[in-house]
């Protein structure tokens, strides 16, 4: 959900996604078995990833413009992490 973006559980989930991303890159570079991709397909997690991408995009376009001044005033690392996670 868009309202969950930036929460502690959201940040924790994206740490895991980042680790999976790194593992997938390492497997590709090493020409090794692509178990990350296979697992995402086997356990039907691809829709979860697509949902997250769409939710972050919706947050960036709809919510961020309304709160960007408040985030800047607080020098919020959470705001940085939300954009960083979108790039990862």
mmCIF file with all atom_site columns, C-alpha atoms in Angstrom:
data_model
loop_
_atom_site.group_PDB
_atom_site.id
_atom_site.type_symbol
_atom_site.label_atom_id
_atom_site.label_alt_id
_atom_site.label_comp_id
_atom_site.label_asym_id
_atom_site.label_entity_id
_atom_site.label_seq_id
_atom_site.pdbx_PDB_ins_code
_atom_site.Cartn_x
_atom_site.Cartn_y
_atom_site.Cartn_z
_atom_site.occupancy
_atom_site.B_iso_or_equiv
_atom_site.pdbx_formal_charge
_atom_site.auth_seq_id
_atom_site.auth_comp_id
_atom_site.auth_asym_id
_atom_site.auth_atom_id
_atom_site.pdbx_PDB_model_num
ATOM 1  C CA . UNK A 1 1  ? 0.000  0.000   0.000   1.00 0.00 ? 1  UNK A CA 1
ATOM 2  C CA . UNK A 1 2  ? 1.109  3.538   -0.650  1.00 0.00 ? 2  UNK A CA 1
ATOM 3  C CA . UNK A 1 3  ? 0.611  4.349   3.037   1.00 0.00 ? 3  UNK A CA 1
ATOM 4  C CA . UNK A 1 4  ? 3.155  1.693   4.035   1.00 0.00 ? 4  UNK A CA 1
ATOM 5  C CA . UNK A 1 5  ? 5.966  3.241   2.006   1.00 0.00 ? 5  UNK A CA 1
ATOM 6  C CA . UNK A 1 6  ? 8.684  4.435   4.329   1.00 0.00 ? 6  UNK A CA 1
ATOM 7  C CA . UNK A 1 7  ? 7.502  2.397   7.319   1.00 0.00 ? 7  UNK A CA 1
ATOM 8  C CA . UNK A 1 8  ? 9.936  0.217   9.248   1.00 0.00 ? 8  UNK A CA 1
ATOM 9  C CA . UNK A 1 9  ? 8.494  -2.964  7.731   1.00 0.00 ? 9  UNK A CA 1
ATOM 10 C CA . UNK A 1 10 ? 8.718  -1.467  4.228   1.00 0.00 ? 10 UNK A CA 1
ATOM 11 C CA . UNK A 1 11 ? 12.389 -0.547  4.738   1.00 0.00 ? 11 UNK A CA 1
ATOM 12 C CA . UNK A 1 12 ? 13.110 -4.050  6.077   1.00 0.00 ? 12 UNK A CA 1
ATOM 13 C CA . UNK A 1 13 ? 11.408 -5.639  3.074   1.00 0.00 ? 13 UNK A CA 1
ATOM 14 C CA . UNK A 1 14 ? 13.449 -3.515  0.716   1.00 0.00 ? 14 UNK A CA 1
ATOM 15 C CA . UNK A 1 15 ? 16.677 -4.506  2.447   1.00 0.00 ? 15 UNK A CA 1
ATOM 16 C CA . UNK A 1 16 ? 15.779 -8.095  1.610   1.00 0.00 ? 16 UNK A CA 1
ATOM 17 C CA . UNK A 1 17 ? 14.937 -7.125  -1.979  1.00 0.00 ? 17 UNK A CA 1
ATOM 18 C CA . UNK A 1 18 ? 18.296 -5.394  -2.287  1.00 0.00 ? 18 UNK A CA 1
ATOM 19 C CA . UNK A 1 19 ? 20.072 -8.543  -1.094  1.00 0.00 ? 19 UNK A CA 1
ATOM 20 C CA . UNK A 1 20 ? 18.130 -10.625 -3.629  1.00 0.00 ? 20 UNK A CA 1
ATOM 21 C CA . UNK A 1 21 ? 19.038 -8.129  -6.332  1.00 0.00 ? 21 UNK A CA 1
ATOM 22 C CA . UNK A 1 22 ? 22.728 -8.361  -5.454  1.00 0.00 ? 22 UNK A CA 1
ATOM 23 C CA . UNK A 1 23 ? 22.569 -12.160 -5.436  1.00 0.00 ? 23 UNK A CA 1
ATOM 24 C CA . UNK A 1 24 ? 20.851 -12.193 -8.836  1.00 0.00 ? 24 UNK A CA 1
ATOM 25 C CA . UNK A 1 25 ? 23.590 -9.943  -10.251 1.00 0.00 ? 25 UNK A CA 1
ATOM 26 C CA . UNK A 1 26 ? 26.321 -12.147 -8.799  1.00 0.00 ? 26 UNK A CA 1
ATOM 27 C CA . UNK A 1 27 ? 24.695 -15.230 -10.294 1.00 0.00 ? 27 UNK A CA 1
ATOM 28 C CA . UNK A 1 28 ? 24.457 -13.559 -13.703 1.00 0.00 ? 28 UNK A CA 1
ATOM 29 C CA . UNK A 1 29 ? 28.088 -12.423 -13.646 1.00 0.00 ? 29 UNK A CA 1
ATOM 30 C CA . UNK A 1 30 ? 29.247 -15.889 -12.582 1.00 0.00 ? 30 UNK A CA 1
ATOM 31 C CA . UNK A 1 31 ? 27.036 -17.575 -15.173 1.00 0.00 ? 31 UNK A CA 1
ATOM 32 C CA . UNK A 1 32 ? 25.576 -19.528 -12.262 1.00 0.00 ? 32 UNK A CA 1
ATOM 33 C CA . UNK A 1 33 ? 22.108 -20.915 -11.734 1.00 0.00 ? 33 UNK A CA 1
ATOM 34 C CA . UNK A 1 34 ? 19.517 -18.141 -11.511 1.00 0.00 ? 34 UNK A CA 1
ATOM 35 C CA . UNK A 1 35 ? 17.810 -19.420 -8.371  1.00 0.00 ? 35 UNK A CA 1
ATOM 36 C CA . UNK A 1 36 ? 16.567 -15.954 -7.372  1.00 0.00 ? 36 UNK A CA 1
ATOM 37 C CA . UNK A 1 37 ? 14.554 -15.619 -10.569 1.00 0.00 ? 37 UNK A CA 1
ATOM 38 C CA . UNK A 1 38 ? 13.404 -19.232 -10.361 1.00 0.00 ? 38 UNK A CA 1
ATOM 39 C CA . UNK A 1 39 ? 12.269 -18.747 -6.769  1.00 0.00 ? 39 UNK A CA 1
ATOM 40 C CA . UNK A 1 40 ? 10.366 -15.552 -7.599  1.00 0.00 ? 40 UNK A CA 1
ATOM 41 C CA . UNK A 1 41 ? 8.514  -17.428 -10.329 1.00 0.00 ? 41 UNK A CA 1
ATOM 42 C CA . UNK A 1 42 ? 8.019  -20.666 -8.375  1.00 0.00 ? 42 UNK A CA 1
ATOM 43 C CA . UNK A 1 43 ? 6.629  -18.936 -5.297  1.00 0.00 ? 43 UNK A CA 1
ATOM 44 C CA . UNK A 1 44 ? 4.609  -16.464 -7.393  1.00 0.00 ? 44 UNK A CA 1
ATOM 45 C CA . UNK A 1 45 ? 6.324  -13.378 -5.976  1.00 0.00 ? 45 UNK A CA 1
ATOM 46 C CA . UNK A 1 46 ? 6.667  -11.521 -9.270  1.00 0.00 ? 46 UNK A CA 1
ATOM 47 C CA . UNK A 1 47 ? 3.262  -9.814  -8.771  1.00 0.00 ? 47 UNK A CA 1
ATOM 48 C CA . UNK A 1 48 ? 4.533  -8.573  -5.385  1.00 0.00 ? 48 UNK A CA 1
ATOM 49 C CA . UNK A 1 49 ? 7.534  -6.944  -7.051  1.00 0.00 ? 49 UNK A CA 1
ATOM 50 C CA . UNK A 1 50 ? 5.383  -5.341  -9.735  1.00 0.00 ? 50 UNK A CA 1
ATOM 51 C CA . UNK A 1 51 ? 2.985  -4.068  -7.053  1.00 0.00 ? 51 UNK A CA 1
ATOM 52 C CA . UNK A 1 52 ? 5.874  -2.542  -5.104  1.00 0.00 ? 52 UNK A CA 1
ATOM 53 C CA . UNK A 1 53 ? 7.208  -0.803  -8.201  1.00 0.00 ? 53 UNK A CA 1
ATOM 54 C CA . UNK A 1 54 ? 3.797  0.643   -8.993  1.00 0.00 ? 54 UNK A CA 1
ATOM 55 C CA . UNK A 1 55 ? 3.172  1.684   -5.378  1.00 0.00 ? 55 UNK A CA 1
ATOM 56 C CA . UNK A 1 56 ? 6.516  3.502   -5.149  1.00 0.00 ? 56 UNK A CA 1
ATOM 57 C CA . UNK A 1 57 ? 5.866  5.233   -8.461  1.00 0.00 ? 57 UNK A CA 1
ATOM 58 C CA . UNK A 1 58 ? 2.407  6.311   -7.284  1.00 0.00 ? 58 UNK A CA 1
ATOM 59 C CA . UNK A 1 59 ? 3.932  7.550   -4.007  1.00 0.00 ? 59 UNK A CA 1
ATOM 60 C CA . UNK A 1 60 ? 6.585  9.526   -5.879  1.00 0.00 ? 60 UNK A CA 1
ATOM 61 C CA . UNK A 1 61 ? 4.032  11.164  -8.154  1.00 0.00 ? 61 UNK A CA 1
ATOM 62 C CA . UNK A 1 62 ? 1.145  11.690  -5.695  1.00 0.00 ? 62 UNK A CA 1
ATOM 63 C CA . UNK A 1 63 ? 2.479  11.852  -2.146  1.00 0.00 ? 63 UNK A CA 1
ATOM 64 C CA . UNK A 1 64 ? 6.040  13.139  -2.422  1.00 0.00 ? 64 UNK A CA 1
ATOM 65 C CA . UNK A 1 65 ? 5.103  16.521  -3.938  1.00 0.00 ? 65 UNK A CA 1
ATOM 66 C CA . UNK A 1 66 ? 2.858  17.149  -0.920  1.00 0.00 ? 66 UNK A CA 1
ATOM 67 C CA . UNK A 1 67 ? 5.464  16.252  1.716   1.00 0.00 ? 67 UNK A CA 1
ATOM 68 C CA . UNK A 1 68 ? 8.782  17.173  0.104   1.00 0.00 ? 68 UNK A CA 1
ATOM 69 C CA . UNK A 1 69 ? 9.137  20.428  2.047   1.00 0.00 ? 69 UNK A CA 1
ATOM 70 C CA . UNK A 1 70 ? 8.514  18.642  5.347   1.00 0.00 ? 70 UNK A CA 1
ATOM 71 C CA . UNK A 1 71 ? 11.042 15.936  4.450   1.00 0.00 ? 71 UNK A CA 1
ATOM 72 C CA . UNK A 1 72 ? 13.623 18.552  3.504   1.00 0.00 ? 72 UNK A CA 1
ATOM 73 C CA . UNK A 1 73 ? 13.057 20.475  6.731   1.00 0.00 ? 73 UNK A CA 1
ATOM 74 C CA . UNK A 1 74 ? 13.596 17.320  8.791   1.00 0.00 ? 74 UNK A CA 1
ATOM 75 C CA . UNK A 1 75 ? 16.645 16.301  6.742   1.00 0.00 ? 75 UNK A CA 1
ATOM 76 C CA . UNK A 1 76 ? 14.941 12.940  6.602   1.00 0.00 ? 76 UNK A CA 1
ATOM 77 C CA . UNK A 1 77 ? 16.963 9.891   5.676   1.00 0.00 ? 77 UNK A CA 1
ATOM 78 C CA . UNK A 1 78 ? 13.675 8.075   5.166   1.00 0.00 ? 78 UNK A CA 1
ATOM 79 C CA . UNK A 1 79 ? 12.937 10.259  2.179   1.00 0.00 ? 79 UNK A CA 1
ATOM 80 C CA . UNK A 1 80 ? 16.327 9.355   0.757   1.00 0.00 ? 80 UNK A CA 1
ATOM 81 C CA . UNK A 1 81 ? 15.711 5.636   1.349   1.00 0.00 ? 81 UNK A CA 1
ATOM 82 C CA . UNK A 1 82 ? 12.372 5.764   -0.464  1.00 0.00 ? 82 UNK A CA 1
ATOM 83 C CA . UNK A 1 83 ? 14.050 7.092   -3.591  1.00 0.00 ? 83 UNK A CA 1
ATOM 84 C CA . UNK A 1 84 ? 17.071 4.849   -3.185  1.00 0.00 ? 84 UNK A CA 1
ATOM 85 C CA . UNK A 1 85 ? 14.862 1.760   -2.957  1.00 0.00 ? 85 UNK A CA 1
ATOM 86 C CA . UNK A 1 86 ? 13.071 2.737   -6.132  1.00 0.00 ? 86 UNK A CA 1
ATOM 87 C CA . UNK A 1 87 ? 16.404 2.791   -7.954  1.00 0.00 ? 87 UNK A CA 1
ATOM 88 C CA . UNK A 1 88 ? 17.367 -0.607  -6.591  1.00 0.00 ? 88 UNK A CA 1
#
